[in-house]
Every structure is written in structure tokens, then in C-alpha cells.
């Protein structure tokens, strides 16, 4: 069987193919709330709005189909991680509260999935971040120390040594691993499609095949008609740069995955990975992986990080060089997989703000809200974002609406070619830093990585 490349993602192939699209918007309409984008952000917002106010009329406008974006293409880590610079939010108590809320999203996602009958191959498990050289190990120690300094509960993290790490998953050259507890593995397309069906059951109308072309207070213009709405939510994350006037808000950062054929039981015996843990390495150009419900390995990494002028991939098709890179990483970490066929490769975009810190915002004056910039941690974060947006739109004050990411402002990305040069330079330096750290005798993080971070404000 030839490897498939694109077709949005393996996750849809796993569900029997791409879904038949819902009908587009048919002329003009008026609603209470119009949400742009049927990914996790838009759908969670619609969900919590309907739970709070069942009588609200809500339209979700989606250019392709629900789950077409990152929500239907990601690595399926529902991790509740806090992946941004804590200092940049400048509110220590607020960050501690936000981190606690984020951890709780994992159980909240599971709760709603169960309540709504969404079967998304969800499995509670742990995340193992492997260190494969001393420099990576020293970073794991620092991450643990930082978490302690920010009052993350002690039971959330544990460091395990090389022997214990390799007993869990036989990663070549493992020197230790950080265990993150309280995470879950999901099949993301099943989750996003199930959520779309759940909001529809509550009376939300999803207009698929309908592209938004302009947004103004009170009015969303599409290629199929206009929607008048007092409140509007922009939930287009990695696609935001394609909207008029929003070119420099969020940089579309590419991430790509490959999936292997199903592994035999004998091979799983050799590898371990019994608890279907989420798996990552701790390189600067890191990779992430899951053992799927169908007993395949899905592994992702950065690929070509950014396309000039915020250009996007075509329906998830990725470059041959990216596939070769991911195959090499898989074989390096798990040489046992060398004989395996890759069945599918694909990519997608996630949204990166200039300061690499996620944000939720709602301006009651214009009635326009937005959320995004999760920097690759959207599966759990979108739940908190959607819940918070719903509360902000309804003008309710809760323990979420005062968190420091609410109305957190960041400056715009530079115009091209500076944006392209900065991001490509950053990842080139990361790769060089990774190669240096892999040399014998290196025990500390390469200075090139710090330089890379400075280049783009990471
Ligand atoms: C390859 C990859 C792997 C990832 N892995 C993980 C992971 O393992 N764990 C994790 O937590 N996060 C991961 N992420 C990040 C996570 O998937 C995203 O942050 C999250 O899904 C964003 O959800 P969203 O709803 O904000 O955006 P999206 O899911 O991208 O949805 C945006 C929607 O807006 C629509 N849209 C765009 N423009 C328009 C328009 N003009 N008019 C109408 N509709 C429009 C799009 O078609 C799309 O459906 C990954 C991302 C990628 C790309």
C-alpha cells in the first residue's frame, strides 16, 4: 500500500474518510452569536454558551468542514500543560491559578465526551518526556525545578532514571524521563466531530463550506451571505493570518506527523509502551508521539516550520523532506521500528503570537472576541479558552474570566521578509544546538538555543 500524504489527516482515514460536508450558509441571517471556525476553540465556545443560555441563537461559520484545521490533524495529546513563559503574564498568583485550571481541563474534556457520548479513543495516561543526552537531562531537571517554584503540585511530575524510563518505553539512548501525570491520549478528529454533533444537537447551526471574507462589529461577511450578530468570535487560530487585517496577529507554524502501520504484538512486547503514554523527546526541535487505539505509532515534529508570507499547506500535504526527517527521528528513538511501513503523512498549522503566549479576549464595545496562540497545546487549552469566552460573552465574572491570559496583549509579528528570516533562523539554530548537544561530553544546553529564542522572542 502506498503511503498517503495529506487528505487532511490520518485521523479522518481512520474514521472511514473525509466527512460529507454540512450545507453552506444560504443567504443572510441574524443570530445572537456568530463564531468563525469550527475547530475546538469555536465548538467549545458554542458548547458552553448553549449550556449556559440554551435560548441563544448561534451560527458557526466554517470554510471547509468541522475539524478541517489543526483540531482534526494534531497529535492527540490532551495534556493540560502550561506551555508558555510564566513570567510574561506578569501575575504570579494568576499564573498559578491558570495552570491549575488548565490541568483540570483534561478531566473536563473527558467528562463532556462521556456526557455527550463522544467516542474518541480517550485514554487517561502519563506523558513521558525522554532525555537522550546529558544536556536534555539537565533541561528536564530545570523544568521540574521551575514547576516546583510555581507551586505545581508535587504529584504532577516525577523524574525517572534511565533504567525506569527504558522499562516503560525502550527508547534508544534514554538517559531519563520526566513523567507528567493526569494527561490523556485522544483521537482528535473523533473528538472534534463528536463535539460538532453535540453542539448541533443543542441547536447550534454549523455552516460548512462557507468562508468568512470580512469581519466588522455586528457583521460577518462570507462568500455565501452576511451574518448579523451582536457578538462575534474569531476562532481561526493558525489560519488567522489569512483574514483581512489580521496578517500579523498569529504566525502559522507548521507541524507534521507520520503514522506507521499497526505493530505486531511481538513488536509491542519489544518496545513496551504498555500504558499508551504520550511520548516526547526533549530536543529543541522536539518530537511528539502517541500509540494509537489501533496500535500504530503516530509521531510528529516541526518539518518545514514556516512558509513565506504565512502561506498554508494544501489539505495537509507535507514535503518529502519532512517525511524523511520524521522517519529518521522515529528510527533513531525506536530502532525496533525500522522495518515498518509508514501509512500516512500530513501536516497542519498552529497559531503563534509574537510573545509565544496564548490569549483569550473579548471587547464588549465592538462585541468581537478571539482566542488562540496556544503554540501547539490546543487540545486541552481550547476547552478553557471556549469556556472562558462563553463567560466573557455572557458578561459573567468567574474564576476563569480574571485569569492573566484574558485580554493579554502582544505586539504584531514583523512584516516579511523579517518574519520568515526570524522563524527559519530560529529553527536552523535549534537543529544546530541539538546536534551539538548530542556530542559526547556536552552536559549543558547549547548557547545557540538561547540565541534562537532571542531571535523570535520565544
Ligand atoms: C500537526 C499538529 C499537531 C498538534 N499536536 C497537538 C497535540 O498533540 N496536543 C495539543 O494540545 N495541541 C496540538 N496541536 C495544536 C492544536 O491542534 C491547536 O492549537 C488547536 O486544534 C486549535 O484549535 P482551533 O479551533 O483554535 O483552530 P483550528 O482547529 O485550526 O480551527 C480553525 C478553523 O477555522 C477555519 N477557518 C479558517 N479560516 C476561515 C475563514 N476565513 N472562514 C471560515 N472558517 C475559517 C478552518 O477551516 C478551521 O477549521 C497541534 C497542531 C498541529 C497543526
Short mmCIF file of C-alpha atoms and ligand atoms in Angstrom, two decimals:
data_model
loop_
_atom_site.label_atom_id
_atom_site.label_comp_id
_atom_site.label_asym_id
_atom_site.label_seq_id
_atom_site.Cartn_x
_atom_site.Cartn_y
_atom_site.Cartn_z
CA UNK A 1 0.00 0.00 0.00
CA UNK A 2 1.39 3.42 -0.97
CA UNK A 3 1.76 5.96 1.78
CA UNK A 4 -0.96 8.62 1.75
CA UNK A 5 0.17 12.20 2.02
CA UNK A 6 -2.33 14.86 3.08
CA UNK A 7 -6.07 14.18 2.72
CA UNK A 8 -6.27 16.43 5.80
CA UNK A 9 -5.00 13.73 8.22
CA UNK A 10 -4.76 10.05 9.06
CA UNK A 11 -7.39 10.59 11.75
CA UNK A 12 -10.10 11.03 9.12
CA UNK A 13 -8.87 7.99 7.15
CA UNK A 14 -9.13 6.15 10.48
CA UNK A 15 -12.81 7.19 10.59
CA UNK A 16 -13.51 5.89 7.10
CA UNK A 17 -12.67 9.01 5.07
CA UNK A 18 -13.45 12.71 4.99
CA UNK A 19 -16.92 13.63 6.22
CA UNK A 20 -19.69 14.74 3.87
CA UNK A 21 -19.86 18.50 4.43
CA UNK A 22 -22.83 20.21 6.05
CA UNK A 23 -24.67 22.71 3.83
CA UNK A 24 -23.25 26.22 3.43
CA UNK A 25 -24.89 29.43 4.60
CA UNK A 26 -27.79 30.21 2.32
CA UNK A 27 -28.19 33.99 2.14
CA UNK A 28 -28.22 36.49 5.01
CA UNK A 29 -29.19 35.72 8.60
CA UNK A 30 -29.26 37.20 12.03
CA UNK A 31 -28.13 35.44 15.21
CA UNK A 32 -27.08 36.33 18.75
CA UNK A 33 -23.56 34.95 18.35
CA UNK A 34 -21.53 34.19 15.22
CA UNK A 35 -18.43 32.02 15.64
CA UNK A 36 -15.83 31.86 12.89
CA UNK A 37 -14.07 28.47 12.64
CA UNK A 38 -15.34 25.01 13.61
CA UNK A 39 -12.27 23.74 15.43
CA UNK A 40 -12.03 23.07 19.15
CA UNK A 41 -11.99 26.79 20.07
CA UNK A 42 -15.15 27.65 18.17
CA UNK A 43 -17.01 24.49 19.14
CA UNK A 44 -16.12 24.62 22.86
CA UNK A 45 -17.27 28.27 22.89
CA UNK A 46 -20.56 27.29 21.27
CA UNK A 47 -20.93 24.36 23.66
CA UNK A 48 -20.52 26.36 26.86
CA UNK A 49 -22.68 29.21 25.54
CA UNK A 50 -25.52 26.78 24.88
CA UNK A 51 -25.10 25.06 28.24
CA UNK A 52 -25.36 28.45 29.98
CA UNK A 53 -28.03 30.01 27.75
CA UNK A 54 -29.94 27.38 25.75
CA UNK A 55 -32.08 30.03 24.06
CA UNK A 56 -29.14 31.82 22.38
CA UNK A 57 -29.08 31.55 18.60
CA UNK A 58 -25.57 30.63 17.47
CA UNK A 59 -24.12 30.20 13.98
CA UNK A 60 -20.69 28.65 13.41
CA UNK A 61 -19.18 29.51 10.04
CA UNK A 62 -16.56 27.11 8.69
CA UNK A 63 -14.59 27.45 5.46
CA UNK A 64 -14.25 23.68 4.94
CA UNK A 65 -15.71 21.26 7.48
CA UNK A 66 -15.64 20.94 11.26
CA UNK A 67 -12.20 19.63 12.22
CA UNK A 68 -10.52 20.62 8.95
CA UNK A 69 -7.87 22.66 10.78
CA UNK A 70 -5.41 21.73 13.50
CA UNK A 71 -8.19 20.24 15.63
CA UNK A 72 -8.58 17.33 13.21
CA UNK A 73 -4.88 16.91 12.48
CA UNK A 74 -2.99 17.12 15.77
CA UNK A 75 -1.01 14.61 17.81
CA UNK A 76 -3.89 13.88 20.18
CA UNK A 77 -2.16 14.97 23.35
CA UNK A 78 -4.74 16.24 25.78
CA UNK A 79 -2.20 17.27 28.35
CA UNK A 80 -3.39 20.31 30.33
CA UNK A 81 0.16 21.62 30.13
CA UNK A 82 1.18 25.20 30.68
CA UNK A 83 3.48 25.68 27.72
CA UNK A 84 4.18 29.39 27.72
CA UNK A 85 6.55 31.68 29.54
CA UNK A 86 5.06 32.09 33.02
CA UNK A 87 6.90 35.36 33.63
CA UNK A 88 5.40 37.05 30.60
CA UNK A 89 1.90 37.03 32.05
CA UNK A 90 3.24 39.15 34.92
CA UNK A 91 0.74 37.96 37.53
CA UNK A 92 2.22 35.24 39.68
CA UNK A 93 -0.93 34.22 41.56
CA UNK A 94 -2.88 34.42 38.31
CA UNK A 95 -0.46 32.11 36.51
CA UNK A 96 -0.66 29.56 39.34
CA UNK A 97 -4.47 29.67 39.12
CA UNK A 98 -4.40 29.41 35.33
CA UNK A 99 -2.08 26.43 35.43
CA UNK A 100 -4.41 24.71 37.86
CA UNK A 101 -7.42 25.42 35.62
CA UNK A 102 -5.51 24.05 32.65
CA UNK A 103 -4.67 20.79 34.40
CA UNK A 104 -8.36 20.42 35.20
CA UNK A 105 -9.34 20.70 31.51
CA UNK A 106 -8.19 17.13 30.89
CA UNK A 107 -10.90 15.76 33.18
CA UNK A 108 -13.38 18.32 31.85
CA UNK A 109 -12.82 17.16 28.26
CA UNK A 110 -13.30 13.55 29.37
CA UNK A 111 -16.42 14.47 31.36
CA UNK A 112 -18.08 16.21 28.41
CA UNK A 113 -17.06 13.46 25.99
CA UNK A 114 -18.71 10.91 28.27
CA UNK A 115 -21.80 13.05 28.86
CA UNK A 116 -22.26 13.67 25.14
CA UNK A 117 -21.49 10.10 24.08
CA UNK A 118 -18.37 11.09 22.11
CA UNK A 119 -16.21 8.03 21.49
CA UNK A 120 -12.79 9.50 20.75
CA UNK A 121 -10.42 6.71 21.85
CA UNK A 122 -9.72 8.73 25.00
CA UNK A 123 -7.41 7.09 27.46
CA UNK A 124 -6.07 8.54 30.70
CA UNK A 125 -2.32 8.08 30.80
CA UNK A 126 1.00 9.80 31.51
CA UNK A 127 3.33 11.85 29.37
CA UNK A 128 6.95 10.71 29.18
CA UNK A 129 9.46 13.30 28.02
CA UNK A 130 12.69 11.48 27.30
CA UNK A 131 16.17 12.92 27.65
CA UNK A 132 18.56 11.28 25.21
CA UNK A 133 21.73 13.14 26.19
CA UNK A 134 23.04 14.93 29.31
CA UNK A 135 22.06 18.40 28.08
CA UNK A 136 18.47 17.25 27.58
CA UNK A 137 18.53 15.68 31.02
CA UNK A 138 19.73 18.90 32.61
CA UNK A 139 16.76 20.68 30.99
CA UNK A 140 14.37 18.14 32.49
CA UNK A 141 15.81 18.89 35.94
CA UNK A 142 15.35 22.63 35.30
CA UNK A 143 11.76 22.12 34.13
CA UNK A 144 11.00 20.20 37.31
CA UNK A 145 12.61 22.87 39.50
CA UNK A 146 10.67 25.60 37.72
CA UNK A 147 7.40 23.72 38.19
CA UNK A 148 8.12 23.42 41.92
CA UNK A 149 8.89 27.14 42.12
CA UNK A 150 5.50 27.83 40.55
CA UNK A 151 3.70 25.63 43.07
CA UNK A 152 2.70 22.93 40.61
CA UNK A 153 1.51 20.07 42.86
CA UNK A 154 4.33 17.61 43.52
CA UNK A 155 2.34 14.64 42.26
CA UNK A 156 2.02 16.17 38.77
CA UNK A 157 5.67 15.49 37.84
CA UNK A 158 8.36 12.92 38.60
CA UNK A 159 11.82 12.36 37.18
CA UNK A 160 12.74 8.76 36.49
CA UNK A 161 16.19 7.43 35.73
CA UNK A 162 17.40 5.73 32.54
CA UNK A 163 16.51 2.22 33.72
CA UNK A 164 12.98 3.15 34.79
CA UNK A 165 12.42 5.17 31.62
CA UNK A 166 13.57 2.36 29.36
CA UNK A 167 11.41 -0.10 31.27
CA UNK A 168 8.41 1.98 30.19
CA UNK A 169 9.39 2.55 26.54
CA UNK A 170 12.59 1.16 25.05
CA UNK A 171 13.89 4.48 23.69
CA UNK A 172 17.44 4.19 22.36
CA UNK A 173 19.95 6.13 24.40
CA UNK A 174 17.43 7.23 27.04
CA UNK A 175 19.15 8.88 29.99
CA UNK A 176 15.97 9.53 31.96
CA UNK A 177 12.48 10.89 31.54
CA UNK A 178 10.10 13.39 33.08
CA UNK A 179 6.73 11.83 33.88
CA UNK A 180 3.73 14.18 33.67
CA UNK A 181 0.64 12.71 35.29
CA UNK A 182 -3.00 13.48 34.62
CA UNK A 183 -2.92 13.61 30.81
CA UNK A 184 -4.95 11.79 28.16
CA UNK A 185 -4.49 10.37 24.68
CA UNK A 186 -7.26 11.20 22.19
CA UNK A 187 -8.18 10.61 18.56
CA UNK A 188 -8.59 14.30 17.75
CA UNK A 189 -10.81 14.06 14.67
CA UNK A 190 -13.27 11.85 16.54
CA UNK A 191 -13.32 14.38 19.37
CA UNK A 192 -13.87 17.43 17.17
CA UNK A 193 -16.51 15.70 15.02
CA UNK A 194 -18.28 14.46 18.13
CA UNK A 195 -18.23 17.94 19.62
CA UNK A 196 -19.68 19.41 16.40
CA UNK A 197 -22.53 16.90 16.57
CA UNK A 198 -23.06 17.69 20.26
CA UNK A 199 -23.41 21.44 19.68
CA UNK A 200 -25.70 20.79 16.74
CA UNK A 201 -27.95 18.69 18.98
CA UNK A 202 -28.22 21.72 21.26
CA UNK A 203 -29.41 23.87 18.38
CA UNK A 204 -26.21 25.48 17.07
CA UNK A 205 -26.14 25.73 13.27
CA UNK A 206 -22.81 24.94 11.61
CA UNK A 207 -22.48 26.39 8.11
CA UNK A 208 -19.67 24.47 6.43
CA UNK A 209 -18.12 25.33 3.02
CA UNK A 210 -18.58 29.00 3.93
CA UNK A 211 -15.55 31.28 4.04
CA UNK A 212 -15.53 34.50 6.03
CA UNK A 213 -14.15 37.38 3.98
CA UNK A 214 -14.65 40.35 6.32
CA UNK A 215 -15.37 40.97 9.99
CA UNK A 216 -16.80 44.21 11.38
CA UNK A 217 -18.66 44.97 14.62
CA UNK A 218 -22.08 43.38 14.30
CA UNK A 219 -21.46 41.83 10.89
CA UNK A 220 -19.61 38.85 9.42
CA UNK A 221 -19.37 38.78 5.64
CA UNK A 222 -18.92 35.43 3.91
CA UNK A 223 -18.79 34.21 0.33
CA UNK A 224 -22.36 32.91 0.84
CA UNK A 225 -24.09 35.80 2.56
CA UNK A 226 -23.90 38.00 5.65
CA UNK A 227 -24.48 37.18 9.26
CA UNK A 228 -25.58 39.96 11.57
CA UNK A 229 -24.66 39.23 15.17
CA UNK A 230 -24.16 41.33 18.29
CA UNK A 231 -21.31 39.09 19.39
CA UNK A 232 -18.64 37.58 17.14
CA UNK A 233 -15.86 35.13 17.99
CA UNK A 234 -12.77 34.65 15.84
CA UNK A 235 -11.63 31.04 16.31
CA UNK A 236 -9.36 30.51 13.32
CA UNK A 237 -6.01 30.04 15.15
CA UNK A 238 -3.33 29.09 12.58
CA UNK A 239 -5.50 30.40 9.73
CA UNK A 240 -5.97 33.86 11.23
CA UNK A 241 -3.24 35.42 9.07
CA UNK A 242 -5.43 34.81 6.01
CA UNK A 243 -8.22 37.04 7.37
CA UNK A 244 -8.20 40.66 6.19
CA UNK A 245 -6.39 42.98 8.59
CA UNK A 246 -5.05 40.12 10.72
CA UNK A 247 -1.97 39.13 8.76
CA UNK A 248 0.46 39.79 11.61
CA UNK A 249 -1.59 38.61 14.64
CA UNK A 250 -0.67 34.91 14.76
CA UNK A 251 2.09 33.24 12.81
CA UNK A 252 1.03 29.93 11.21
CA UNK A 253 3.64 27.47 12.43
CA UNK A 254 3.71 24.15 10.64
CA UNK A 255 3.75 20.78 12.33
CA UNK A 256 3.71 17.41 10.59
CA UNK A 257 3.05 13.81 11.53
CA UNK A 258 3.58 10.32 10.16
CA UNK A 259 1.77 7.19 11.20
CA UNK A 260 3.10 3.65 10.95
CA UNK A 261 1.25 0.52 10.01
CA UNK A 262 -0.16 -1.32 13.07
CA UNK A 263 2.61 -3.02 15.08
CA UNK A 264 2.51 -6.72 15.87
CA UNK A 265 2.10 -7.84 19.47
CA UNK A 266 5.65 -9.21 19.36
CA UNK A 267 6.99 -5.79 18.42
CA UNK A 268 4.98 -4.10 21.18
CA UNK A 269 6.50 -6.62 23.60
CA UNK A 270 9.95 -5.46 22.49
CA UNK A 271 9.08 -1.76 22.73
CA UNK A 272 6.92 -1.64 25.87
CA UNK A 273 4.66 1.46 25.79
CA UNK A 274 2.02 -0.56 27.65
CA UNK A 275 0.10 2.37 29.09
CA UNK A 276 -0.23 4.13 25.73
CA UNK A 277 1.73 7.01 27.23
CA UNK A 278 2.16 10.27 25.36
CA UNK A 279 5.79 10.39 24.29
CA UNK A 280 8.19 13.24 23.53
CA UNK A 281 11.88 13.82 23.37
CA UNK A 282 13.47 16.87 24.92
CA UNK A 283 15.36 18.17 21.90
CA UNK A 284 14.91 21.84 20.93
CA UNK A 285 13.33 20.71 17.64
CA UNK A 286 11.33 18.21 19.68
CA UNK A 287 9.08 15.39 18.52
CA UNK A 288 5.81 14.14 19.99
CA UNK A 289 4.08 10.79 19.62
CA UNK A 290 1.21 8.60 20.69
CA UNK A 291 0.37 4.91 20.50
CA UNK A 292 -2.97 4.98 18.70
CA UNK A 293 -6.02 2.95 19.66
CA UNK A 294 -5.31 0.92 16.51
CA UNK A 295 -1.81 0.09 17.80
CA UNK A 296 0.09 2.29 15.39
CA UNK A 297 2.68 4.92 16.25
CA UNK A 298 1.81 8.50 15.28
CA UNK A 299 4.87 10.72 15.52
CA UNK A 300 5.12 14.42 14.81
CA UNK A 301 7.67 17.18 14.63
CA UNK A 302 8.29 20.57 13.15
CA UNK A 303 9.11 19.81 9.48
CA UNK A 304 9.45 22.99 7.45
CA UNK A 305 8.44 25.39 10.22
CA UNK A 306 7.04 28.32 8.29
CA UNK A 307 6.09 29.21 4.72
CA UNK A 308 6.90 32.67 3.40
CA UNK A 309 4.03 35.16 3.69
CA UNK A 310 2.08 32.90 6.08
CA UNK A 311 1.23 30.56 3.18
CA UNK A 312 -0.62 27.36 4.12
CA UNK A 313 -0.35 23.72 3.14
CA UNK A 314 -2.87 22.24 0.70
CA UNK A 315 -5.22 19.95 2.67
CA UNK A 316 -2.44 18.64 4.85
CA UNK A 317 0.05 17.58 2.16
CA UNK A 318 3.58 17.72 3.52
CA UNK A 319 7.06 17.76 1.98
CA UNK A 320 9.11 14.65 1.22
CA UNK A 321 11.99 16.08 3.28
CA UNK A 322 9.73 16.39 6.34
CA UNK A 323 8.60 12.78 5.99
CA UNK A 324 12.24 11.68 5.72
CA UNK A 325 13.12 13.71 8.85
CA UNK A 326 10.27 12.20 10.86
CA UNK A 327 11.17 8.69 9.71
CA UNK A 328 14.79 9.32 10.81
CA UNK A 329 13.65 10.53 14.26
CA UNK A 330 11.39 7.51 14.68
CA UNK A 331 14.20 5.13 13.74
CA UNK A 332 16.69 6.90 15.99
CA UNK A 333 14.43 6.78 19.04
CA UNK A 334 12.90 3.38 18.31
CA UNK A 335 15.26 1.38 16.06
CA UNK A 336 12.87 -1.56 16.52
CA UNK A 337 10.51 0.16 14.04
CA UNK A 338 12.96 0.17 11.13
CA UNK A 339 11.12 -2.47 9.12
CA UNK A 340 7.74 -0.76 9.49
CA UNK A 341 5.80 0.86 6.69
CA UNK A 342 4.56 4.44 7.08
CA UNK A 343 0.92 4.56 6.04
CA UNK A 344 0.14 8.26 6.17
CA UNK A 345 1.84 11.66 6.47
CA UNK A 346 0.20 15.04 6.88
CA UNK A 347 0.71 18.50 8.32
CA UNK A 348 -1.20 21.49 9.63
CA UNK A 349 -0.73 24.89 11.20
CA UNK A 350 -0.92 26.11 14.75
CA UNK A 351 -1.03 29.76 15.78
CA UNK A 352 1.93 31.52 17.38
CA UNK A 353 1.65 35.01 18.88
CA UNK A 354 4.66 37.34 18.86
CA UNK A 355 5.39 36.66 22.56
CA UNK A 356 4.51 32.92 22.29
CA UNK A 357 1.81 33.29 24.96
CA UNK A 358 -1.79 32.15 24.41
CA UNK A 359 -4.60 34.67 24.91
CA UNK A 360 -8.37 35.00 25.15
CA UNK A 361 -10.04 38.34 24.58
CA UNK A 362 -13.45 39.94 24.32
CA UNK A 363 -14.14 43.59 23.65
CA UNK A 364 -17.66 44.46 24.81
CA UNK A 365 -17.53 47.68 22.77
CA UNK A 366 -17.11 46.01 19.39
CA UNK A 367 -18.67 42.72 20.50
CA UNK A 368 -15.71 40.86 18.99
CA UNK A 369 -13.84 38.11 20.85
CA UNK A 370 -10.99 35.79 19.96
CA UNK A 371 -8.80 33.06 21.38
CA UNK A 372 -5.72 31.28 20.14
CA UNK A 373 -1.95 31.25 20.10
CA UNK A 374 -1.78 28.00 22.04
CA UNK A 375 1.59 27.23 20.41
CA UNK A 376 0.91 23.54 19.90
CA UNK A 377 -1.03 22.91 23.12
CA UNK A 378 -4.54 23.47 21.87
CA UNK A 379 -6.30 20.19 22.55
CA UNK A 380 -6.76 20.92 26.24
CA UNK A 381 -6.27 24.69 26.19
CA UNK A 382 -9.12 25.29 23.73
CA UNK A 383 -11.50 23.87 26.34
CA UNK A 384 -10.50 26.52 28.88
CA UNK A 385 -10.50 29.16 26.13
CA UNK A 386 -14.00 28.25 24.94
CA UNK A 387 -15.38 28.13 28.44
CA UNK A 388 -13.82 31.49 29.28
CA UNK A 389 -15.00 33.11 26.04
CA UNK A 390 -18.55 31.93 26.71
CA UNK A 391 -18.44 33.53 30.16
CA UNK A 392 -16.97 36.78 28.81
CA UNK A 393 -19.60 36.99 26.07
CA UNK A 394 -22.33 36.49 28.65
CA UNK A 395 -20.73 39.09 30.90
CA UNK A 396 -20.32 36.67 33.78
CA UNK A 397 -17.44 37.03 36.22
CA UNK A 398 -15.98 33.66 37.18
CA UNK A 399 -12.67 32.20 38.37
CA UNK A 400 -11.73 31.98 34.70
CA UNK A 401 -12.56 35.46 33.42
CA UNK A 402 -9.86 37.11 35.55
CA UNK A 403 -7.01 34.77 34.57
CA UNK A 404 -3.92 36.55 33.26
CA UNK A 405 -4.28 35.34 29.67
CA UNK A 406 -7.62 37.16 29.38
CA UNK A 407 -7.02 40.33 27.34
CA UNK A 408 -3.29 39.58 27.39
CA UNK A 409 -1.94 41.74 24.61
CA UNK A 410 1.06 41.15 22.43
CA UNK A 411 2.64 43.09 19.63
CA UNK A 412 2.30 42.14 15.97
CA UNK A 413 4.73 39.98 14.04
CA UNK A 414 7.18 41.80 11.79
CA UNK A 415 6.32 42.14 8.10
CA UNK A 416 8.06 39.85 5.61
CA UNK A 417 10.82 39.02 4.93
CA UNK A 418 11.80 39.58 8.58
CA UNK A 419 9.16 37.15 9.87
CA UNK A 420 10.33 34.38 7.58
CA UNK A 421 14.02 35.01 8.26
CA UNK A 422 13.43 35.06 12.03
CA UNK A 423 11.48 31.82 12.27
CA UNK A 424 13.60 29.89 9.79
CA UNK A 425 16.76 31.15 11.53
CA UNK A 426 15.38 30.08 14.89
CA UNK A 427 14.76 26.51 13.80
CA UNK A 428 18.09 26.29 11.98
CA UNK A 429 19.80 27.27 15.24
CA UNK A 430 17.68 24.78 17.22
CA UNK A 431 18.79 21.96 14.94
CA UNK A 432 22.43 23.00 15.28
CA UNK A 433 22.01 23.20 19.05
CA UNK A 434 20.53 19.68 19.06
CA UNK A 435 23.48 18.33 17.04
CA UNK A 436 25.97 19.98 19.41
CA UNK A 437 24.24 18.65 22.50
CA UNK A 438 24.34 15.14 21.04
CA UNK A 439 28.18 15.22 21.09
CA UNK A 440 29.98 13.34 23.82
CA UNK A 441 30.94 15.39 26.87
CA UNK A 442 28.35 18.15 26.42
CA UNK A 443 26.26 18.45 29.57
CA UNK A 444 24.58 21.84 29.24
CA UNK A 445 22.10 23.48 26.89
CA UNK A 446 23.84 24.92 23.85
CA UNK A 447 24.05 28.71 23.73
CA UNK A 448 22.74 28.52 20.18
CA UNK A 449 19.33 27.62 21.59
CA UNK A 450 19.24 30.77 23.71
CA UNK A 451 20.23 32.78 20.64
CA UNK A 452 17.42 31.11 18.69
CA UNK A 453 14.92 32.07 21.39
CA UNK A 454 16.10 35.68 21.35
CA UNK A 455 15.64 35.83 17.58
CA UNK A 456 11.86 35.47 17.74
CA UNK A 457 11.08 36.21 21.38
CA UNK A 458 10.34 32.56 22.19
C1 LIG B 1 0.18 18.91 13.30
C2 LIG B 1 -0.28 19.47 14.60
C3 LIG B 1 -0.10 18.74 15.78
C4 LIG B 1 -0.57 19.23 17.00
N1 LIG B 1 -0.49 18.44 18.10
C5 LIG B 1 -1.08 18.86 19.26
C6 LIG B 1 -1.18 17.99 20.35
O1 LIG B 1 -0.80 16.81 20.29
N2 LIG B 1 -1.73 18.46 21.51
C7 LIG B 1 -2.19 19.73 21.60
O2 LIG B 1 -2.66 20.13 22.66
N3 LIG B 1 -2.17 20.57 20.53
C8 LIG B 1 -1.65 20.15 19.37
N4 LIG B 1 -1.66 20.97 18.28
C9 LIG B 1 -2.32 22.29 18.40
C10 LIG B 1 -3.84 22.17 18.37
O3 LIG B 1 -4.25 21.20 17.44
C11 LIG B 1 -4.46 23.51 18.02
O4 LIG B 1 -3.93 24.51 18.85
C12 LIG B 1 -5.96 23.53 18.17
O5 LIG B 1 -6.54 22.44 17.49
C13 LIG B 1 -6.52 24.85 17.65
O6 LIG B 1 -7.91 24.74 17.58
P1 LIG B 1 -8.70 25.95 16.92
O7 LIG B 1 -10.11 25.60 16.94
O8 LIG B 1 -8.31 27.22 17.60
O9 LIG B 1 -8.12 26.05 15.43
P2 LIG B 1 -8.35 25.03 14.19
O10 LIG B 1 -8.64 23.66 14.62
O11 LIG B 1 -7.20 25.23 13.26
O12 LIG B 1 -9.69 25.57 13.54
C14 LIG B 1 -9.76 26.76 12.82
C15 LIG B 1 -10.89 26.58 11.81
O13 LIG B 1 -11.13 27.82 11.18
C16 LIG B 1 -11.48 27.55 9.84
N5 LIG B 1 -11.29 28.77 9.08
C17 LIG B 1 -10.10 29.34 8.75
N6 LIG B 1 -10.31 30.45 8.01
C18 LIG B 1 -11.64 30.59 7.90
C19 LIG B 1 -12.47 31.54 7.24
N7 LIG B 1 -11.96 32.57 6.56
N8 LIG B 1 -13.80 31.39 7.30
C20 LIG B 1 -14.35 30.35 7.98
N9 LIG B 1 -13.61 29.42 8.61
C21 LIG B 1 -12.27 29.54 8.57
C22 LIG B 1 -10.56 26.43 9.45
O14 LIG B 1 -11.01 25.72 8.31
C23 LIG B 1 -10.53 25.59 10.71
O15 LIG B 1 -11.47 24.54 10.69
C24 LIG B 1 -1.18 20.52 17.05
C25 LIG B 1 -1.33 21.27 15.89
C26 LIG B 1 -0.89 20.75 14.67
C27 LIG B 1 -1.09 21.57 13.42
#
